[in-house]
XYZ file of N, CA and C in Angstrom:
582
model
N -13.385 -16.722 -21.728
C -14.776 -16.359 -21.501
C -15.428 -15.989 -22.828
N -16.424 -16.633 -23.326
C -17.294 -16.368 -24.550
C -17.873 -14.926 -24.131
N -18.661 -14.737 -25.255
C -18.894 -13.022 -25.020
C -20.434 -13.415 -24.334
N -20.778 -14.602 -24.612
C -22.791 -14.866 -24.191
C -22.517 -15.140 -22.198
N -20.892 -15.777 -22.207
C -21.031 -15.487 -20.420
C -20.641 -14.196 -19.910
N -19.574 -13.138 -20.866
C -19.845 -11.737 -20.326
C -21.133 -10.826 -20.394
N -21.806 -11.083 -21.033
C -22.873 -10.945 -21.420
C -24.213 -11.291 -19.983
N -23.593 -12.571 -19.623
C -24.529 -12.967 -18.405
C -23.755 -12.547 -17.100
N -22.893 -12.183 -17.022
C -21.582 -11.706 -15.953
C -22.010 -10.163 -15.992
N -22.334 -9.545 -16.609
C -22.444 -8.186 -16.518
C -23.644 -7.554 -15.882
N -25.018 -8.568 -16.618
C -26.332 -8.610 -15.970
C -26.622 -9.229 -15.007
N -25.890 -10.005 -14.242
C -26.203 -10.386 -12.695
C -25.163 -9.342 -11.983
N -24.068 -8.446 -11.997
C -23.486 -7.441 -11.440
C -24.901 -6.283 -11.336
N -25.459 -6.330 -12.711
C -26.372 -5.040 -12.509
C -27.313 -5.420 -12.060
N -27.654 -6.762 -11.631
C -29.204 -6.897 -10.585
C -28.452 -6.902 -9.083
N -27.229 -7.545 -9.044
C -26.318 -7.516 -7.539
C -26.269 -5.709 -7.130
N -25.824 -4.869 -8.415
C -26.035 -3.624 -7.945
C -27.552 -2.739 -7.474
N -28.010 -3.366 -8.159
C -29.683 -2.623 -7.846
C -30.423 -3.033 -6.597
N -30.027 -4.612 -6.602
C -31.229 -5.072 -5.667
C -30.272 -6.119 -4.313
N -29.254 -5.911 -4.556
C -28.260 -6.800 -3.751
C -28.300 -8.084 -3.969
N -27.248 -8.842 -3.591
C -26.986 -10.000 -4.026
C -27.943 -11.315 -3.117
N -28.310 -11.066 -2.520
C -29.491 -11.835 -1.847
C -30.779 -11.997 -3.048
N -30.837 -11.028 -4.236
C -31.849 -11.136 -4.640
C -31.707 -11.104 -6.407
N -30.173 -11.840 -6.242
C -30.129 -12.742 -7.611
C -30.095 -14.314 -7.654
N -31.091 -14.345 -8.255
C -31.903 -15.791 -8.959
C -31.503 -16.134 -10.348
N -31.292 -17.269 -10.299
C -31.505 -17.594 -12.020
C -32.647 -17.588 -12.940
N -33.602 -17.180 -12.069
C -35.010 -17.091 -12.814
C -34.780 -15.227 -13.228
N -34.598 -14.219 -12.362
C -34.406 -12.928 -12.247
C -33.033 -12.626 -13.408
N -32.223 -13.603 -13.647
C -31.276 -13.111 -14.610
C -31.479 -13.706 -15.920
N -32.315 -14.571 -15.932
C -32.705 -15.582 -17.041
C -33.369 -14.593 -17.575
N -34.653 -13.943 -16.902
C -35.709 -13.058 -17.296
C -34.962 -11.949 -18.033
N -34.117 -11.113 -17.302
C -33.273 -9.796 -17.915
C -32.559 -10.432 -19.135
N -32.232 -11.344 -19.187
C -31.087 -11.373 -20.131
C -31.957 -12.149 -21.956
N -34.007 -12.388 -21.288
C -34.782 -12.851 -22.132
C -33.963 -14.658 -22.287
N -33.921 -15.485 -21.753
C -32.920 -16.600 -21.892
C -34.185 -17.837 -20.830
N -33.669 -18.966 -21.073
C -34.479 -19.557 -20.069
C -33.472 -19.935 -19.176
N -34.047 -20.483 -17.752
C -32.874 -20.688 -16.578
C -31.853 -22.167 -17.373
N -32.489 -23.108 -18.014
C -31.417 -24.130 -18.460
C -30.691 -23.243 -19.483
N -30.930 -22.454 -19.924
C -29.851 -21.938 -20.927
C -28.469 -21.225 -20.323
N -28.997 -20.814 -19.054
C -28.166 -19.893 -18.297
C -27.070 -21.273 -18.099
N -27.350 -22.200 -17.507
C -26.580 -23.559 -17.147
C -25.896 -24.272 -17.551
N -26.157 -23.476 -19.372
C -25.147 -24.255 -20.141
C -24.341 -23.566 -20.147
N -23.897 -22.415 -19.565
C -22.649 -21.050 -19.427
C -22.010 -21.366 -18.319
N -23.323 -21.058 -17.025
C -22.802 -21.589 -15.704
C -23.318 -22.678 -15.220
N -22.410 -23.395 -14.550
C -23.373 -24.767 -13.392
C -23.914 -24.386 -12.207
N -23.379 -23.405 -11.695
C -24.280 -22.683 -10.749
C -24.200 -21.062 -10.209
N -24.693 -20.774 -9.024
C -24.599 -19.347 -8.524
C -23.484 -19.535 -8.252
N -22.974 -20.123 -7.493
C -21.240 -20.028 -6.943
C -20.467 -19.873 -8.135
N -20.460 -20.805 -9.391
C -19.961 -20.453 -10.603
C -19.912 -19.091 -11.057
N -21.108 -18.863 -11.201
C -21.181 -17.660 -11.959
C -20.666 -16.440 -11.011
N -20.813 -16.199 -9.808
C -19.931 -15.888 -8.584
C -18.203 -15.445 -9.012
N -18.055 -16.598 -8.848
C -16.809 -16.821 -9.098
C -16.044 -16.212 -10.625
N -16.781 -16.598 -11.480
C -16.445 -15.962 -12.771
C -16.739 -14.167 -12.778
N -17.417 -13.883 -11.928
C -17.380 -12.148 -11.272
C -16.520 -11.869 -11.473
N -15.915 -12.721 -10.038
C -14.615 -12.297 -9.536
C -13.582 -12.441 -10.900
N -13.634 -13.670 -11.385
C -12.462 -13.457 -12.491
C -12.468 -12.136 -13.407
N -13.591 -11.743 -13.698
C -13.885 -10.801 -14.622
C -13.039 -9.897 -14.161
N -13.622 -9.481 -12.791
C -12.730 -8.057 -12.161
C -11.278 -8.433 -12.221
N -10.442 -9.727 -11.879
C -9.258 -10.073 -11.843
C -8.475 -9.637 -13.356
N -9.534 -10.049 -14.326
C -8.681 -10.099 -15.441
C -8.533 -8.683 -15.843
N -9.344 -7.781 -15.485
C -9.417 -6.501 -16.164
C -8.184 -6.034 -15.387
N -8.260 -6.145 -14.426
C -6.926 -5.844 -12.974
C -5.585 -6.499 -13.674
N -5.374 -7.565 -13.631
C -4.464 -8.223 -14.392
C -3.625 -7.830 -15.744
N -4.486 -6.729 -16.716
C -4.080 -6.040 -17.744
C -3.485 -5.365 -17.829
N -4.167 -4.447 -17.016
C -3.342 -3.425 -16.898
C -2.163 -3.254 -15.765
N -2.073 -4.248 -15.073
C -0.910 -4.487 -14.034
C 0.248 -5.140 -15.592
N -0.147 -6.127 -15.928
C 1.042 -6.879 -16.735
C 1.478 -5.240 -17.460
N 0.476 -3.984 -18.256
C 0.495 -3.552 -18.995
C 1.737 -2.345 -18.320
N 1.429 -2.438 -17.096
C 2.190 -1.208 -16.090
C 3.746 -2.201 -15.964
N 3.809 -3.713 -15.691
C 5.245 -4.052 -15.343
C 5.939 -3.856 -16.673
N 5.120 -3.720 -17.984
C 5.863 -3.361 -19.254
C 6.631 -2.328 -19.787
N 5.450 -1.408 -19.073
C 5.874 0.296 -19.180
C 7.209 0.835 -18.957
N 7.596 2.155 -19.564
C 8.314 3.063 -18.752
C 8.148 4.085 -18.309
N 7.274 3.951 -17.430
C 7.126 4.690 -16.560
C 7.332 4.501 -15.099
N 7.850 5.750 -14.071
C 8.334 5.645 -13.368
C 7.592 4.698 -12.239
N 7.956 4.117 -11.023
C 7.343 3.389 -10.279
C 6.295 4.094 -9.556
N 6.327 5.859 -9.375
C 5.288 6.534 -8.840
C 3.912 6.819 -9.789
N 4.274 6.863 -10.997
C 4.120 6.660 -12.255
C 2.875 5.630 -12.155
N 3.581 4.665 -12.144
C 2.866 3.509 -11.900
C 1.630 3.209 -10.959
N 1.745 3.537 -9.867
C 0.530 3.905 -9.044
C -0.187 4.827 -9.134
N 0.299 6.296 -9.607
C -0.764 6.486 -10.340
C -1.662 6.220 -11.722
N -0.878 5.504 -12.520
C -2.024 4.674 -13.311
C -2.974 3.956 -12.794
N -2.174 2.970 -12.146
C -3.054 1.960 -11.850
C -4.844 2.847 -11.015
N -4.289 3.517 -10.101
C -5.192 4.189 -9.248
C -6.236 4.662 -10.252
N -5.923 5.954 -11.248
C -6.710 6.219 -12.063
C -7.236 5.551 -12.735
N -6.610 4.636 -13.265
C -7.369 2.855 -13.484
C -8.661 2.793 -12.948
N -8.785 2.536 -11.665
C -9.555 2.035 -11.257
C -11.177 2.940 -10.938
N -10.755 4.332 -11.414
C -11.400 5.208 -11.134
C -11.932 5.696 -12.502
N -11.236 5.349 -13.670
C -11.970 5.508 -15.228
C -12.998 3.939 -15.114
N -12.232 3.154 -14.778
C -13.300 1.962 -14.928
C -14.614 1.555 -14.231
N -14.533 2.069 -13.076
C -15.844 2.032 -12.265
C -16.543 3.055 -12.559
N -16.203 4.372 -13.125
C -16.856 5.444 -13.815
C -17.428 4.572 -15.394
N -17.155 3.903 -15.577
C -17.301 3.286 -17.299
C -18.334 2.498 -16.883
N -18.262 1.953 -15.405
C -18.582 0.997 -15.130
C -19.096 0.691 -13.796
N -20.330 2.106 -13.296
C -20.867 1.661 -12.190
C -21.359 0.541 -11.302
N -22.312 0.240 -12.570
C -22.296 -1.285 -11.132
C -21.475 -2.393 -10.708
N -20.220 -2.271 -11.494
C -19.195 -2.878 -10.702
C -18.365 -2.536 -9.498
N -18.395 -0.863 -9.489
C -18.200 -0.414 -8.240
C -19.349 -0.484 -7.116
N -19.975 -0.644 -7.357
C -21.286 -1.109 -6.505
C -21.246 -2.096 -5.513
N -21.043 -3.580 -6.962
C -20.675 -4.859 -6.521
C -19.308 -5.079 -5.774
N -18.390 -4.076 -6.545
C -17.076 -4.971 -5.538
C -16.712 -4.239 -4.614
N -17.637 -2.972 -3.874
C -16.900 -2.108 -2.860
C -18.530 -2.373 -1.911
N -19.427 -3.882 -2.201
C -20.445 -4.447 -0.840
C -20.189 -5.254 -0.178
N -20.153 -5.034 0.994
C -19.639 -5.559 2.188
C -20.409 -7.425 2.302
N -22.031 -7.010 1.746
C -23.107 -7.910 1.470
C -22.097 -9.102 0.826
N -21.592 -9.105 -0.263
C -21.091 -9.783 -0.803
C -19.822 -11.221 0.158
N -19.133 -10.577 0.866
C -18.590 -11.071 1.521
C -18.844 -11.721 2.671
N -20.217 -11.460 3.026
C -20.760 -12.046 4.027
C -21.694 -13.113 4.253
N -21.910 -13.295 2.955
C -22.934 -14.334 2.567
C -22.247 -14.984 1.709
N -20.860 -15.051 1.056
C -20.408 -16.085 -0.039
C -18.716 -16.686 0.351
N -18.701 -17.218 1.150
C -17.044 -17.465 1.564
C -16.358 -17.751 0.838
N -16.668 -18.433 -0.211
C -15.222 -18.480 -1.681
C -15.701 -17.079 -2.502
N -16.870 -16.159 -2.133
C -16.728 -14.827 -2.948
C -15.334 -14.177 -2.529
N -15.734 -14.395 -0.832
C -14.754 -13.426 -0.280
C -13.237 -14.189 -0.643
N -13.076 -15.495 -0.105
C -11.870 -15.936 -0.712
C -11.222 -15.249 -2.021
N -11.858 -15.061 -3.034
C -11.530 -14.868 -4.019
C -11.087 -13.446 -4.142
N -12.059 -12.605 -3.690
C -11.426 -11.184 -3.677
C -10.243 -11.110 -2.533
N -10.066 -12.236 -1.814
C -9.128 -11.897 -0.838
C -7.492 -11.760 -1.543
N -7.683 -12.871 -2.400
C -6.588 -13.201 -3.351
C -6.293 -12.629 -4.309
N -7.406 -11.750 -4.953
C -6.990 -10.550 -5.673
C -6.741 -9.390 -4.656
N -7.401 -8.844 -4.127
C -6.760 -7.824 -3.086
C -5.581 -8.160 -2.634
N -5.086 -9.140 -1.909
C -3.404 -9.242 -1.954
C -2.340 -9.330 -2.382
N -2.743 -9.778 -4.244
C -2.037 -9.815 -5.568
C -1.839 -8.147 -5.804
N -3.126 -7.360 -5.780
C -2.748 -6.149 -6.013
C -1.840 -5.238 -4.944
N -2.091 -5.903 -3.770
C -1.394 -5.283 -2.891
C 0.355 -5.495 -3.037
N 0.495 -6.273 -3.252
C 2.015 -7.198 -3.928
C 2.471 -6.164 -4.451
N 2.031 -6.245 -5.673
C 2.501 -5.179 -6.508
C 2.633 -4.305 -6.259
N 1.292 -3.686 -5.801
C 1.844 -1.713 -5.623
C 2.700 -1.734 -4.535
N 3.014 -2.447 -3.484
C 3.730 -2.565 -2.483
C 4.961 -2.664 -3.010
N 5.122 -3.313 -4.170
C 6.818 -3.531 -5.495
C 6.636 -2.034 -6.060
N 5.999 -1.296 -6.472
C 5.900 0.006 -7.020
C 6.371 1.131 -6.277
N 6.096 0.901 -4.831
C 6.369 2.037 -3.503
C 7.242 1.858 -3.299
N 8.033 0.602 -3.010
C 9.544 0.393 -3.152
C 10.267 1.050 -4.056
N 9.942 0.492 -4.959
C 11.072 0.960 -6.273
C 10.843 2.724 -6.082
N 9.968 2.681 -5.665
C 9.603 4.421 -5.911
C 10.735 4.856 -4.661
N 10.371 4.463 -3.658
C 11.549 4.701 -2.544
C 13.168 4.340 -3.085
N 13.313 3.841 -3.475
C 14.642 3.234 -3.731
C 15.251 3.960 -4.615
N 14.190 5.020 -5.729
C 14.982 5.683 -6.437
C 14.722 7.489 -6.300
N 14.235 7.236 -4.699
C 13.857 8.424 -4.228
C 13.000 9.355 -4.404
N 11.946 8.936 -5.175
C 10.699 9.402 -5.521
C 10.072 9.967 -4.395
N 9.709 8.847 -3.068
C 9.141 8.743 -1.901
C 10.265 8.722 -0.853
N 10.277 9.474 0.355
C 11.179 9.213 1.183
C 11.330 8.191 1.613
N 12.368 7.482 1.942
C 12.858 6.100 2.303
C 12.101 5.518 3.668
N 12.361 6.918 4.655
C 11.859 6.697 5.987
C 10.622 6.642 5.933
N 9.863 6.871 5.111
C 8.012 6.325 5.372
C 7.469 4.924 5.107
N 7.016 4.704 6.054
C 6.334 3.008 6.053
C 5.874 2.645 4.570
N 5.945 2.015 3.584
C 5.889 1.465 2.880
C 4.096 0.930 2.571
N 4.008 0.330 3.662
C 2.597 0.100 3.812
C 1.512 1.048 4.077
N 2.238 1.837 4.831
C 1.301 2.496 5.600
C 0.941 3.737 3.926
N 1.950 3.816 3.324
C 1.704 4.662 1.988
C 0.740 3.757 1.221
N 0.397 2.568 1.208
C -0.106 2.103 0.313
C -1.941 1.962 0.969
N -1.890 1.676 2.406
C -2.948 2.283 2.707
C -3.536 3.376 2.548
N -2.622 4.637 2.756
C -3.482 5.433 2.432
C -3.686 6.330 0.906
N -3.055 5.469 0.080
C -3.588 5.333 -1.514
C -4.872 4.657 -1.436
N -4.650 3.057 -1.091
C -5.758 2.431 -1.553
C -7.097 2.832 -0.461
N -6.498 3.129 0.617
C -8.041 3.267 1.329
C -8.648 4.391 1.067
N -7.873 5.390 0.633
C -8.663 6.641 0.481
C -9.303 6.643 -0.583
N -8.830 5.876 -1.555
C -9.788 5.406 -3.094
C -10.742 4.599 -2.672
N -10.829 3.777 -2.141
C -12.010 3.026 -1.360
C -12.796 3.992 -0.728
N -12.687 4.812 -0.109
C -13.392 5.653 0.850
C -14.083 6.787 -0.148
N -13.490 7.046 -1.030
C -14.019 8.038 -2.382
C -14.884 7.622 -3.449
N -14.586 6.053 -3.820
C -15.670 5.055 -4.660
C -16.645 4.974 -3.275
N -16.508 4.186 -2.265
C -17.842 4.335 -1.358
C -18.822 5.635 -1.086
N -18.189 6.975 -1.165
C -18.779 8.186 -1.057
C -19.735 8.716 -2.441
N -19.267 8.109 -3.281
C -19.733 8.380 -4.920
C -20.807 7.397 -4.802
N -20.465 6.224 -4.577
C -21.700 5.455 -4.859
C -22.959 5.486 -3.563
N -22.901 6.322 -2.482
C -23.331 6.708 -1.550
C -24.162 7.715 -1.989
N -23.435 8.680 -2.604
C -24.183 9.857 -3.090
C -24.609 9.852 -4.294
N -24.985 8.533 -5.408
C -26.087 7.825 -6.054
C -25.067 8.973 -7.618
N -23.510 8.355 -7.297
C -22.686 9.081 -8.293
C -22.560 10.386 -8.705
N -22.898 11.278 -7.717
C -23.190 12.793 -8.122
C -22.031 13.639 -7.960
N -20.703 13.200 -8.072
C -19.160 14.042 -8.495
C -18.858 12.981 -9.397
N -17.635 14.155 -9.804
C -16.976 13.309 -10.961
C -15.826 12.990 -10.210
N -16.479 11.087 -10.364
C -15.084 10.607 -10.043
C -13.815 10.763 -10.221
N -13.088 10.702 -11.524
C -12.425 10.749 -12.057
C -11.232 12.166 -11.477
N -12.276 13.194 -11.740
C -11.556 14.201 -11.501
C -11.380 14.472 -9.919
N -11.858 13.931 -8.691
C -11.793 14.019 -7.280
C -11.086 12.848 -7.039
N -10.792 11.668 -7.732
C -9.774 10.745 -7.553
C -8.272 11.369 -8.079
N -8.341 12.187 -9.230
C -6.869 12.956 -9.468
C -6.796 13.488 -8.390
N -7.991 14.740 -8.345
C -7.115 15.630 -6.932
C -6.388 14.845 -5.622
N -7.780 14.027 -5.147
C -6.851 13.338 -4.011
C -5.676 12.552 -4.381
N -5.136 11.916 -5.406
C -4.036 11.379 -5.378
C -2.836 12.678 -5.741
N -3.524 13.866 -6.305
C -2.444 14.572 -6.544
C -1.805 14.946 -4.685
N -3.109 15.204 -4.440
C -2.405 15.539 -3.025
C -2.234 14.718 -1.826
N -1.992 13.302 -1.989
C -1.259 12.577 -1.588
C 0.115 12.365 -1.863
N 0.148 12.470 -3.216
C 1.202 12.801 -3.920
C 2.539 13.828 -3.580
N 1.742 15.071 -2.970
C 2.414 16.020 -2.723
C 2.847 15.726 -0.764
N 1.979 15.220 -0.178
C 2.398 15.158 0.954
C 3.701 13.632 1.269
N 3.727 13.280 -0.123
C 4.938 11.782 0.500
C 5.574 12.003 -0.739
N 5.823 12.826 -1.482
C 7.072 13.029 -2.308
C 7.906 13.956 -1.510
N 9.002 13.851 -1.918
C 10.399 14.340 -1.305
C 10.440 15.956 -0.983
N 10.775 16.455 0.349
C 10.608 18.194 0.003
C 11.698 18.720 -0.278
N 11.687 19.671 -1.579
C 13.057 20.475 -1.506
C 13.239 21.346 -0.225
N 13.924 21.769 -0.192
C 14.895 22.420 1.359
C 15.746 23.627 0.174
């Protein structure tokens, strides 16, 4: 990706965040970005393109720091909580991407949008689902708890905490109410001494 299509990838997220995605045009991003609409065309061939290259954007940033976590040594519980806080420094860095990728709008009007996040949402799910394991296996997490059902309520409750922030027009700090709740998730599915 050249830096003139992140450049145009960033400013159709922030008109998708402001005004919803029904009401990005190539004339409306041409205008913000001062560009004419054929110039935009020589980046992208179309809305679905440029769509699509969204989605890659979010994939690749996701992708980094996953390769960056299977590198690490750190423990597999370890690991989910990076990633988690991950996702909670970056949409803090980076509001209107939490905007864009936690609207329902999006998925309902673009079927290879949704395709696409479907396939990253299950790539990430892969993994941390390999992370909860290993975490179980070396007794981090008790063995006897559903596997999944732990990873739901990591990822949904971070979903449910980015939707509440961007609900309430960002007025907590993410960052620090995404630690607490994972600390105390943390504490209710790690192992109890006796």
């Amino acid at each position: 990706m050249t830096e003139r299509q992140e450049d145009i990838i960033l400013a159709a997220i922030s008109i998708i965040a402001r005004e919803g995605y029904k009401n990005l045009t190539t004339k409306k991003l041409a205008s913000e970005l001062h560009l004419s609409e054929a110039a935009l065309y020589r980046h992208f061939v179309n809305k679905e393109d440029l769509l699509l290259s969204i989605m890659h954007y979010f994939e690749n940033i996701s992708h980094n720091v996953l390769q960056e976590l299977q590198k690490s040594n750190l423990n597999p519980l370890e690991k989910v909580h990076f990633f988690i806080m991950n996702r909670y420094e970056l949409f803090t860095s980076n509001p209107d991407l939490a905007q864009v990728m936690f609207s329902d709008e999006m998925f309902y009007h673009d079927p290879v949008f949704f395709k696409q996040f479907q396939k990253i949402s299950l790539n990430h799910r892969q993994i941390l689902l390999n992370f909860i394991n290993e975490a179980q296996n070396e007794s981090l997490i008790p063995s006897e708890l559903n596997s999944t059902q732990i990873f739901t309520i990591l990822i949904g409750s971070m979903r449910f905490l980015i939707t509440q922030w961007n609900l309430s027009g960002k007025e907590f700090d993410l960052i620090k109410e995404g630690n607490s709740l994972l600390q105390t998730i943390k504490y209710l599915i790690e192992p109890k001494k006796i």
